[in-house]
Amino acid sequence: MPPLAAASNLLLLRLHPPLTFALRRLSISSLSNPTSHPDNNPLRAKTSLLNDSSHLIRSSPLTGPALSTNHQTSLLPNQAIGFVASSQANFMHVIVEKPGPDPQNSNSDGSNLLDPRIGTDLLCVVRDLLKKIKRRVLVGDKVIVGSVDWKDKRGMIEDVFERVTEVIDPPVANVDHLLVFFALDQPKLEPFNLTRFLVEAESTGIPLNLVLNKTELIPEETLFDWKERLQSWGYQPLFCSVDKKVGLSAIGEKLKGKTTVLMGPSGVGKSSLINALRGGQNDADEDIMNKLLEQNSKWFGEQRVGTVSTKSGKGKHTTRHVSLLPLAGGGFLADTPGFNQPSLIKVTKRNLAHTFPEIRRMMQESAPSRCSFNDCLHLGEPGCVVKGDWERYPYYLQLLDEIKVREEFQIRTFGTKREGEFRYKTRSGGIKQAEPKLDRKKHRRISRKRINQSIADDIEDDIFDP
Ligand code: GDP
Ligand code: ZN
């Protein structure tokens, strides 16, 4: 191995643990709405991440405009608006929220809450045209489904509504809540590791709650010490014992009506929590999907190619299966097996400070003086309002160092530190390595004429397809 490659592997081993949990948000709407901020985190509303433009990472990957959220669609009887609950290979599982008019019932326009079609699970494929214009459909997306066969419960996703947020890993749209979940013991609560997860969560700008599990394993004084300590960090943690079924209803309240991603290291009780909150709905989502696939195998025909072979098990898990689990008390929880190590890939030297509630508070309290320099890194620069007398300041410095090393490495290697210009490949041994993204235009030139022609063909098919 050439020396540089060897060195970079080592470096990346330190910087990018094999399992990553990368998140991003797309728009500022939930930040500009103070009511959407977590009640455990009053500082967020005042000192938003918006001050730092580098934080608004990329625009939506949807090419061309998606339907705006207040788009008024008059639906046809074989159409419906729904929510993508899970995906596997080419299939999406859509739950109907608003069906088109029911020809059997002339009063129905889908707005009738008693319409039995609401809540139907439709097994869907994505219309080719959407794939051609690279409009990706993600779990969590609100979509228009067409060609609905209400009897056999299947359809085709025809369009996607604008998304408010997008989490990259797991790929889920419209997440509006993060649950950072740790155990007080077994594994022992480690403040720096907890900080990494909190920084990763905060960097998305998505409201978060912190929950600590396994309360029964520690003495009450230790619990109060942690409570005070975390309050000094700027959090109001919830405590629970999934084993003893203590504190679960308070968590259920926080999740109600929201789409939540659960984050935390392994062994803290995430799967146990999911099972407890699902209240016995233990039917594995994958099984439902496979059952529907079996039932509809004839109709989907060609589409089955490329999906998981259930018989041989070959190719299993080559395509990430992502699902949003409906909770007994309302709301959805993204199941994220194996994603238990934050990568901090989206955190930069400039926006790291905003992910610490303590720094946000100091900046707020000192306003309007703030730090003398706009790009202050709070390392004791003249006129800096962030002092070093708080518990997590050493963690801030340590993470800043780590991010600096990563940014310098990226500049040295690729001449840029912009994350969007890399992709991360997992090499043998689970080592993550950055490499520059190939520019599609340069390396895989598909003639524009060909793309236009194939889109035109599709539109024509649609027009002539009754
Ligand atoms: P995950 O890796 O985060 O999904 O964690 P699991 O749900 O697999 O749980 C890891 C272990 O912790 C299992 O042995 C659980 O039975 C145990 N566990 C979960 N909740 C509690 C709890 O409240 N108290 C105790 N003592 N153990 C728990
Ligand atoms: Zn400063």
Short mmCIF file of C-alpha atoms in Angstrom, two decimals, residues 4-462:
data_model
loop_
_atom_site.label_atom_id
_atom_site.label_comp_id
_atom_site.label_asym_id
_atom_site.label_seq_id
_atom_site.Cartn_x
_atom_site.Cartn_y
_atom_site.Cartn_z
CA LEU A 4 -0.17 8.04 1.79
CA ALA A 5 -2.96 5.51 1.44
CA ALA A 6 -1.79 3.70 4.54
CA ALA A 7 -1.65 6.95 6.48
CA SER A 8 -5.05 8.00 5.28
CA ASN A 9 -6.56 4.67 6.29
CA LEU A 10 -5.24 5.13 9.76
CA LEU A 11 -6.48 8.65 9.91
CA LEU A 12 -9.90 7.66 8.68
CA LEU A 13 -10.05 4.82 11.09
CA ARG A 14 -9.85 7.43 13.80
CA LEU A 15 -12.10 9.95 12.14
CA HIS A 16 -14.77 7.84 10.63
CA PRO A 17 -15.83 4.88 12.65
CA PRO A 18 -17.16 2.05 10.51
CA LEU A 19 -20.77 2.73 11.27
CA THR A 20 -21.95 6.18 10.51
CA PHE A 21 -25.03 8.12 11.33
CA ALA A 22 -25.11 11.15 9.12
CA LEU A 23 -27.99 13.54 9.14
CA ARG A 24 -28.88 16.70 7.39
CA ARG A 25 -31.75 19.07 7.11
CA LEU A 26 -32.94 20.74 4.00
CA SER A 27 -34.97 23.72 4.97
CA ILE A 28 -35.23 26.24 7.67
CA SER A 29 -38.94 26.07 8.26
CA SER A 30 -38.87 24.17 11.52
CA LEU A 31 -36.25 26.51 12.91
CA SER A 32 -38.09 29.62 12.00
CA ASN A 33 -41.12 28.31 13.80
CA PRO A 34 -40.40 28.60 17.51
CA THR A 35 -43.19 26.19 18.45
CA SER A 36 -41.38 23.40 16.70
CA HIS A 37 -38.44 23.57 19.06
CA PRO A 38 -38.01 20.89 21.62
CA ASP A 39 -39.42 21.76 24.97
CA ASN A 40 -36.28 20.37 26.55
CA ASN A 41 -34.15 22.87 24.77
CA PRO A 42 -35.39 26.42 25.16
CA LEU A 43 -32.13 27.89 23.90
CA ARG A 44 -32.57 26.53 20.45
CA ALA A 45 -35.30 28.92 19.51
CA LYS A 46 -33.16 31.90 20.40
CA THR A 47 -29.85 30.97 18.92
CA SER A 48 -30.57 29.14 15.77
CA LEU A 49 -28.10 27.35 13.58
CA LEU A 50 -29.15 29.67 10.82
CA ASN A 51 -26.47 32.19 11.67
CA ASP A 52 -24.11 29.83 10.03
CA SER A 53 -24.83 29.51 6.36
CA SER A 54 -22.47 26.57 5.97
CA HIS A 55 -25.00 24.65 7.96
CA LEU A 56 -27.60 24.63 5.25
CA ILE A 57 -25.79 21.96 3.48
CA ARG A 58 -27.28 21.23 0.12
CA SER A 59 -30.46 21.84 -1.62
CA SER A 60 -32.89 19.04 -2.10
CA PRO A 61 -31.69 16.18 -4.27
CA LEU A 62 -35.03 16.28 -6.01
CA THR A 63 -34.33 17.51 -9.48
CA GLY A 64 -36.95 19.89 -10.70
CA PRO A 65 -39.61 21.28 -8.43
CA ALA A 66 -41.46 18.84 -6.19
CA LEU A 67 -45.10 19.54 -5.42
CA SER A 68 -45.35 22.28 -2.83
CA THR A 69 -46.84 21.12 0.44
CA ASN A 70 -49.95 23.26 0.02
CA HIS A 71 -50.45 22.11 -3.54
CA GLN A 72 -54.18 21.55 -4.16
CA THR A 73 -54.62 18.36 -6.07
CA SER A 74 -57.95 17.18 -7.30
CA LEU A 75 -57.58 13.45 -7.21
CA LEU A 76 -59.03 10.93 -9.60
CA PRO A 77 -60.84 7.85 -8.24
CA ASN A 78 -57.73 5.76 -8.84
CA GLN A 79 -55.43 8.22 -7.10
CA ALA A 80 -54.55 8.87 -3.48
CA ILE A 81 -52.24 10.93 -1.33
CA GLY A 82 -50.22 8.91 1.14
CA PHE A 83 -47.12 8.56 3.21
CA VAL A 84 -44.23 6.22 2.37
CA ALA A 85 -43.80 3.98 5.40
CA SER A 86 -41.13 1.62 4.14
CA SER A 87 -39.05 0.70 1.16
CA GLN A 88 -37.38 -2.42 0.00
CA ALA A 89 -35.63 -2.72 -3.33
CA ASN A 90 -38.02 -1.24 -5.92
CA PHE A 91 -41.06 -1.36 -3.69
CA MET A 92 -42.58 1.22 -1.44
CA HIS A 93 -45.23 0.71 1.11
CA VAL A 94 -47.61 3.71 1.09
CA ILE A 95 -50.24 4.38 3.75
CA VAL A 96 -53.23 6.25 2.33
CA GLU A 97 -54.09 9.56 3.97
CA LYS A 98 -56.45 11.00 1.36
CA PRO A 99 -58.05 8.78 -1.26
CA GLY A 100 -59.56 10.12 -4.47
CA PRO A 101 -63.35 10.19 -4.90
CA ASP A 102 -65.05 6.83 -4.47
CA PRO A 103 -67.18 6.01 -7.52
CA GLN A 104 -69.29 3.67 -5.33
CA ASN A 105 -70.09 6.53 -2.99
CA SER A 106 -70.79 9.82 -4.74
CA ASN A 107 -70.44 11.80 -1.47
CA SER A 108 -66.91 10.69 -0.89
CA ASP A 109 -64.03 12.90 -1.94
CA GLY A 110 -61.49 11.42 0.43
CA SER A 111 -62.09 14.13 3.03
CA ASN A 112 -64.55 11.93 4.87
CA LEU A 113 -62.68 10.59 7.87
CA LEU A 114 -64.82 7.48 7.85
CA ASP A 115 -63.72 6.56 4.35
CA PRO A 116 -62.52 2.97 4.87
CA ARG A 117 -59.78 3.46 2.30
CA ILE A 118 -57.90 5.80 4.66
CA GLY A 119 -55.06 3.88 6.25
CA THR A 120 -54.90 1.31 3.46
CA ASP A 121 -51.40 -0.05 2.86
CA LEU A 122 -50.61 0.15 -0.83
CA LEU A 123 -47.69 -1.72 -2.28
CA CYS A 124 -46.26 0.63 -4.88
CA VAL A 125 -43.58 0.98 -7.48
CA VAL A 126 -42.19 4.33 -8.52
CA ARG A 127 -43.14 5.66 -11.91
CA ASP A 128 -40.26 5.50 -14.37
CA LEU A 129 -40.52 9.18 -15.19
CA LEU A 130 -39.65 10.10 -11.58
CA LYS A 131 -36.57 7.90 -11.75
CA LYS A 132 -35.53 9.44 -15.03
CA ILE A 133 -35.67 12.97 -13.68
CA LYS A 134 -33.84 11.67 -10.59
CA ARG A 135 -36.63 12.57 -8.22
CA ARG A 136 -35.88 10.18 -5.44
CA VAL A 137 -38.68 8.90 -3.27
CA LEU A 138 -37.72 8.31 0.35
CA VAL A 139 -39.39 6.69 3.28
CA GLY A 140 -41.26 9.50 5.05
CA ASP A 141 -42.20 11.27 1.82
CA LYS A 142 -45.73 12.43 1.13
CA VAL A 143 -46.64 11.21 -2.35
CA ILE A 144 -49.39 11.01 -4.93
CA VAL A 145 -50.18 7.44 -5.88
CA GLY A 146 -51.89 6.70 -9.17
CA SER A 147 -53.29 3.60 -10.89
CA VAL A 148 -54.53 2.48 -7.49
CA ASP A 149 -56.13 -0.91 -7.40
CA TRP A 150 -58.12 -0.65 -4.16
CA LYS A 151 -58.95 -4.33 -4.15
CA ASP A 152 -55.43 -5.69 -4.53
CA LYS A 153 -53.89 -2.76 -2.67
CA ARG A 154 -51.29 -1.64 -5.11
CA GLY A 155 -50.40 1.45 -7.05
CA MET A 156 -47.71 3.55 -8.61
CA ILE A 157 -46.06 6.59 -7.04
CA GLU A 158 -46.56 9.46 -9.48
CA ASP A 159 -45.26 12.49 -7.65
CA VAL A 160 -43.58 13.64 -4.45
CA PHE A 161 -44.37 16.60 -2.22
CA GLU A 162 -41.62 18.94 -1.03
CA ARG A 163 -39.80 17.66 2.02
CA VAL A 164 -39.02 19.66 5.11
CA THR A 165 -36.03 17.65 6.30
CA GLU A 166 -34.00 14.78 5.02
CA VAL A 167 -31.89 12.47 7.09
CA ILE A 168 -29.17 10.83 5.02
CA ASP A 169 -28.46 7.77 7.05
CA PRO A 170 -30.92 6.16 7.43
CA PRO A 171 -32.45 7.83 4.37
CA VAL A 172 -35.73 9.23 5.73
CA ALA A 173 -37.66 12.33 4.66
CA ASN A 174 -39.60 14.70 6.89
CA VAL A 175 -38.13 13.57 10.20
CA ASP A 176 -39.31 16.11 12.74
CA HIS A 177 -37.88 14.69 15.93
CA LEU A 178 -34.73 12.91 17.09
CA LEU A 179 -34.59 10.73 20.16
CA VAL A 180 -31.08 10.40 21.56
CA PHE A 181 -31.24 7.24 23.64
CA PHE A 182 -28.57 6.09 26.11
CA ALA A 183 -28.35 3.80 29.12
CA LEU A 184 -27.17 4.98 32.54
CA ASP A 185 -25.32 1.72 32.97
CA GLN A 186 -24.57 -1.45 30.97
CA PRO A 187 -23.05 0.15 28.95
CA LYS A 188 -21.87 2.83 31.35
CA LEU A 189 -22.93 6.36 30.40
CA GLU A 190 -19.86 8.01 28.95
CA PRO A 191 -20.14 11.82 28.67
CA PHE A 192 -17.87 12.26 25.64
CA ASN A 193 -19.67 9.57 23.64
CA LEU A 194 -23.01 11.08 24.63
CA THR A 195 -21.67 14.47 23.49
CA ARG A 196 -20.79 13.05 20.06
CA PHE A 197 -24.35 11.83 19.58
CA LEU A 198 -25.80 15.11 20.83
CA VAL A 199 -23.54 17.10 18.50
CA GLU A 200 -24.58 14.92 15.57
CA ALA A 201 -28.25 15.34 16.47
CA GLU A 202 -27.97 19.10 17.08
CA SER A 203 -26.17 19.59 13.78
CA THR A 204 -29.34 18.66 11.90
CA GLY A 205 -31.37 21.47 13.47
CA ILE A 206 -34.14 18.90 14.02
CA PRO A 207 -35.69 19.09 17.51
CA LEU A 208 -34.38 16.45 19.88
CA ASN A 209 -35.10 14.79 23.18
CA LEU A 210 -32.61 12.95 25.34
CA VAL A 211 -33.71 9.79 27.15
CA LEU A 212 -31.67 7.73 29.60
CA ASN A 213 -32.62 4.08 30.10
CA LYS A 214 -31.95 1.39 32.70
CA THR A 215 -32.63 3.65 35.69
CA GLU A 216 -33.09 0.62 37.94
CA LEU A 217 -29.41 -0.23 37.63
CA ILE A 218 -28.11 2.85 39.43
CA PRO A 219 -28.69 4.43 42.85
CA GLU A 220 -31.12 7.35 42.99
CA GLU A 221 -28.36 9.84 43.91
CA THR A 222 -26.44 8.98 40.77
CA LEU A 223 -29.59 9.56 38.76
CA PHE A 224 -30.06 13.02 40.32
CA ASP A 225 -26.39 13.83 39.69
CA TRP A 226 -26.84 12.99 36.01
CA LYS A 227 -30.02 15.01 35.83
CA GLU A 228 -28.29 18.09 37.21
CA ARG A 229 -25.24 17.55 35.09
CA LEU A 230 -27.25 17.25 31.88
CA GLN A 231 -29.30 20.30 32.81
CA SER A 232 -26.05 22.23 33.06
CA TRP A 233 -25.33 21.10 29.50
CA GLY A 234 -28.71 22.56 28.47
CA TYR A 235 -30.86 19.41 28.34
CA GLN A 236 -33.91 18.20 30.26
CA PRO A 237 -33.48 14.44 29.99
CA LEU A 238 -36.27 11.91 30.42
CA PHE A 239 -35.48 8.77 32.40
CA CYS A 240 -36.88 5.32 31.88
CA SER A 241 -36.48 1.64 32.47
CA VAL A 242 -37.77 -0.30 29.51
CA ASP A 243 -37.31 -3.51 31.50
CA LYS A 244 -39.40 -2.30 34.42
CA LYS A 245 -41.83 -0.44 32.14
CA VAL A 246 -41.17 2.84 33.89
CA GLY A 247 -41.29 6.20 32.09
CA LEU A 248 -42.54 4.81 28.78
CA SER A 249 -45.74 6.84 28.56
CA ALA A 250 -43.77 10.11 28.86
CA ILE A 251 -41.63 8.98 25.91
CA GLY A 252 -44.77 8.00 23.98
CA GLU A 253 -46.10 11.55 24.54
CA LYS A 254 -42.95 13.05 23.01
CA LEU A 255 -43.30 10.82 19.94
CA LYS A 256 -47.00 11.33 19.35
CA GLY A 257 -47.77 12.61 15.87
CA LYS A 258 -44.09 12.91 14.94
CA THR A 259 -41.68 11.07 12.70
CA THR A 260 -38.76 10.24 14.94
CA VAL A 261 -35.31 8.82 14.32
CA LEU A 262 -33.93 6.90 17.27
CA MET A 263 -30.19 7.32 17.79
CA GLY A 264 -27.90 5.76 20.33
CA PRO A 265 -25.09 3.26 20.78
CA SER A 266 -25.79 -0.46 20.75
CA GLY A 267 -26.83 -2.23 23.88
CA VAL A 268 -28.68 0.70 25.44
CA GLY A 269 -32.13 -0.80 24.82
CA LYS A 270 -33.29 0.76 21.52
CA SER A 271 -34.85 -2.44 20.17
CA SER A 272 -36.45 -3.09 23.54
CA LEU A 273 -37.90 0.44 23.49
CA ILE A 274 -39.27 0.00 19.96
CA ASN A 275 -40.96 -3.24 20.96
CA ALA A 276 -42.41 -1.68 24.08
CA LEU A 277 -43.75 1.36 22.22
CA ARG A 278 -45.21 -0.70 19.42
CA GLY A 279 -47.40 -2.45 21.97
CA GLY A 280 -47.35 -5.94 20.56
CA GLN A 281 -47.49 -5.05 16.86
CA ASN A 282 -44.56 -7.30 16.34
CA ASP A 283 -45.28 -8.29 12.78
CA ALA A 284 -41.94 -7.64 11.15
CA ASP A 285 -42.37 -5.06 8.46
CA GLU A 286 -40.18 -7.09 6.15
CA ASP A 287 -42.56 -10.05 6.48
CA ILE A 288 -45.54 -7.90 5.52
CA MET A 289 -43.59 -6.63 2.54
CA ASN A 290 -42.65 -10.15 1.45
CA LYS A 291 -46.23 -11.32 1.86
CA LEU A 292 -47.50 -8.48 -0.30
CA LEU A 293 -44.79 -9.22 -2.85
CA GLU A 294 -45.87 -12.85 -3.01
CA GLN A 295 -49.53 -11.88 -3.43
CA ASN A 296 -48.72 -9.43 -6.15
CA SER A 297 -45.89 -11.22 -7.88
CA LYS A 298 -47.87 -11.61 -11.07
CA TRP A 299 -48.87 -8.00 -11.33
CA PHE A 300 -45.41 -6.65 -10.61
CA GLY A 301 -43.73 -9.16 -12.90
CA GLU A 302 -40.53 -7.60 -14.16
CA GLN A 303 -40.23 -5.33 -11.17
CA ARG A 304 -39.29 -8.27 -9.02
CA VAL A 305 -35.97 -8.54 -10.76
CA GLY A 306 -33.34 -7.05 -8.54
CA THR A 307 -35.22 -7.51 -5.30
CA VAL A 308 -34.24 -9.84 -2.54
CA SER A 309 -34.57 -13.50 -3.30
CA THR A 310 -36.45 -14.81 -0.31
CA LYS A 311 -35.82 -18.43 -1.20
CA SER A 312 -32.05 -18.39 -1.55
CA GLY A 313 -31.59 -15.50 0.84
CA LYS A 314 -28.99 -14.33 -1.67
CA GLY A 315 -28.67 -10.63 -2.03
CA LYS A 316 -30.41 -10.15 1.25
CA HIS A 317 -29.60 -6.77 2.80
CA THR A 318 -27.73 -5.65 -0.27
CA THR A 319 -30.45 -3.02 -0.55
CA ARG A 320 -31.07 -1.16 2.65
CA HIS A 321 -34.47 -1.85 4.02
CA VAL A 322 -35.75 1.25 5.75
CA SER A 323 -39.01 1.41 7.59
CA LEU A 324 -41.00 3.74 9.75
CA LEU A 325 -42.72 1.78 12.46
CA PRO A 326 -46.17 2.99 13.47
CA LEU A 327 -46.38 3.43 17.23
CA ALA A 328 -49.32 2.33 19.35
CA GLY A 329 -49.81 5.90 20.66
CA GLY A 330 -49.44 7.56 17.24
CA GLY A 331 -46.35 8.72 15.37
CA PHE A 332 -43.64 6.81 13.58
CA LEU A 333 -40.22 5.67 14.61
CA ALA A 334 -37.42 5.04 12.13
CA ASP A 335 -35.81 1.73 12.73
CA THR A 336 -32.06 2.16 12.31
CA PRO A 337 -30.40 -1.15 13.02
CA GLY A 338 -26.65 -0.96 13.18
CA PHE A 339 -26.32 2.80 12.88
CA ASN A 340 -24.83 3.53 16.19
CA GLN A 341 -21.77 5.66 15.64
CA PRO A 342 -22.08 9.33 14.69
CA SER A 343 -19.78 10.30 11.85
CA LEU A 344 -20.00 14.09 12.40
CA ILE A 345 -19.40 14.35 8.66
CA LYS A 346 -21.76 17.30 8.42
CA VAL A 347 -20.23 19.19 11.32
CA THR A 348 -17.71 21.86 10.38
CA LYS A 349 -15.28 23.96 12.42
CA ARG A 350 -17.63 26.90 11.97
CA ASN A 351 -20.90 25.25 12.99
CA LEU A 352 -19.60 23.04 15.80
CA ALA A 353 -20.14 25.80 18.38
CA HIS A 354 -23.84 26.00 17.53
CA THR A 355 -24.29 22.35 18.47
CA PHE A 356 -23.44 23.11 22.12
CA PRO A 357 -26.38 24.62 24.04
CA GLU A 358 -23.86 26.04 26.54
CA ILE A 359 -22.19 28.13 23.80
CA ARG A 360 -25.53 29.18 22.38
CA ARG A 361 -26.52 30.37 25.85
CA MET A 362 -23.29 32.34 26.37
CA MET A 363 -23.68 33.96 22.97
CA GLN A 364 -27.28 34.80 23.77
CA GLU A 365 -26.56 36.21 27.19
CA SER A 366 -23.75 38.38 25.90
CA ALA A 367 -25.79 39.73 22.98
CA PRO A 368 -25.38 42.24 21.45
CA SER A 369 -21.65 42.20 22.19
CA ARG A 370 -21.18 38.55 21.11
CA CYS A 371 -17.69 37.58 20.03
CA SER A 372 -15.63 40.31 18.40
CA PHE A 373 -15.00 38.23 15.33
CA ASN A 374 -17.73 36.70 13.27
CA ASP A 375 -15.72 33.57 12.66
CA CYS A 376 -14.59 33.22 16.29
CA LEU A 377 -13.79 29.60 17.15
CA HIS A 378 -13.96 30.44 20.89
CA LEU A 379 -10.39 29.51 21.64
CA GLY A 380 -9.69 32.54 23.80
CA GLU A 381 -9.58 35.05 20.95
CA PRO A 382 -9.69 38.71 22.09
CA GLY A 383 -13.28 39.74 22.75
CA CYS A 384 -14.56 36.15 22.81
CA VAL A 385 -17.58 35.78 25.09
CA VAL A 386 -17.22 32.01 25.44
CA LYS A 387 -15.19 31.30 28.54
CA GLY A 388 -13.63 27.96 29.39
CA ASP A 389 -15.34 27.39 32.74
CA TRP A 390 -17.92 24.81 31.72
CA GLU A 391 -17.80 21.05 31.86
CA ARG A 392 -17.90 20.22 28.16
CA TYR A 393 -15.40 22.86 26.99
CA PRO A 394 -12.65 20.19 26.71
CA TYR A 395 -15.02 18.11 24.56
CA TYR A 396 -15.67 21.11 22.34
CA LEU A 397 -11.92 21.54 21.89
CA GLN A 398 -11.39 17.85 21.22
CA LEU A 399 -14.13 17.72 18.57
CA LEU A 400 -12.86 20.95 17.03
CA ASP A 401 -9.43 19.35 16.72
CA GLU A 402 -10.89 16.24 15.17
CA ILE A 403 -12.87 18.25 12.63
CA LYS A 404 -9.83 20.44 11.85
CA VAL A 405 -7.72 17.37 11.12
CA ARG A 406 -10.45 15.99 8.89
CA GLU A 407 -10.90 19.27 7.01
CA GLU A 408 -7.14 19.67 6.52
CA PHE A 409 -6.87 16.10 5.31
CA GLN A 410 -9.67 16.69 2.85
CA ILE A 411 -8.07 19.86 1.55
CA ARG A 412 -4.66 18.21 1.21
CA THR A 413 -6.04 15.17 -0.51
CA PHE A 414 -8.80 16.52 -2.66
CA GLY A 415 -8.30 20.28 -2.69
CA THR A 416 -11.68 20.87 -1.13
CA LYS A 417 -13.35 20.41 2.22
CA ARG A 418 -16.84 20.36 0.88
CA GLU A 419 -18.50 17.17 1.95
CA GLY A 420 -20.69 17.11 -1.15
CA GLU A 421 -17.64 16.46 -3.27
CA PHE A 422 -16.76 13.22 -1.52
CA ARG A 423 -18.29 9.96 -1.00
CA TYR A 424 -17.31 7.54 1.71
CA LYS A 425 -16.51 4.00 0.73
CA THR A 426 -16.33 1.21 3.22
CA ARG A 427 -13.17 -0.77 2.68
CA SER A 428 -12.34 -4.17 4.10
CA GLY A 429 -12.33 -4.24 7.85
CA GLY A 430 -15.11 -1.65 7.94
CA ILE A 431 -12.72 1.25 7.36
CA LYS A 432 -14.40 4.26 5.87
CA GLN A 433 -12.40 6.07 3.26
CA ALA A 434 -13.20 9.31 1.52
CA GLU A 435 -12.80 9.56 -2.20
CA PRO A 436 -13.80 12.31 -4.59
CA LYS A 437 -17.15 11.82 -6.23
CA LEU A 438 -17.05 11.25 -9.93
CA ASP A 439 -18.81 13.94 -11.80
CA ARG A 440 -21.57 12.21 -13.68
CA LYS A 441 -21.30 14.66 -16.54
CA LYS A 442 -17.64 13.90 -17.11
CA HIS A 443 -17.54 10.22 -16.50
CA ARG A 444 -20.84 8.90 -17.66
CA ARG A 445 -22.02 11.08 -20.39
CA ILE A 446 -25.56 10.11 -21.37
CA SER A 447 -26.68 12.11 -24.31
CA ARG A 448 -29.18 14.79 -23.43
CA LYS A 449 -31.10 13.92 -26.51
CA ARG A 450 -31.50 10.37 -25.25
CA ILE A 451 -32.75 11.49 -21.85
CA ASN A 452 -35.17 13.96 -23.39
CA GLN A 453 -36.41 11.34 -25.78
CA SER A 454 -37.01 8.80 -23.05
CA ILE A 455 -38.87 11.38 -20.92
CA ALA A 456 -40.93 12.34 -23.95
CA ASP A 457 -41.71 8.65 -24.50
CA ASP A 458 -42.87 8.34 -20.94
CA ILE A 459 -45.10 11.38 -21.12
CA GLU A 460 -46.55 10.06 -24.33
CA ASP A 461 -47.17 6.66 -22.72
CA ASP A 462 -48.96 8.42 -19.88
#
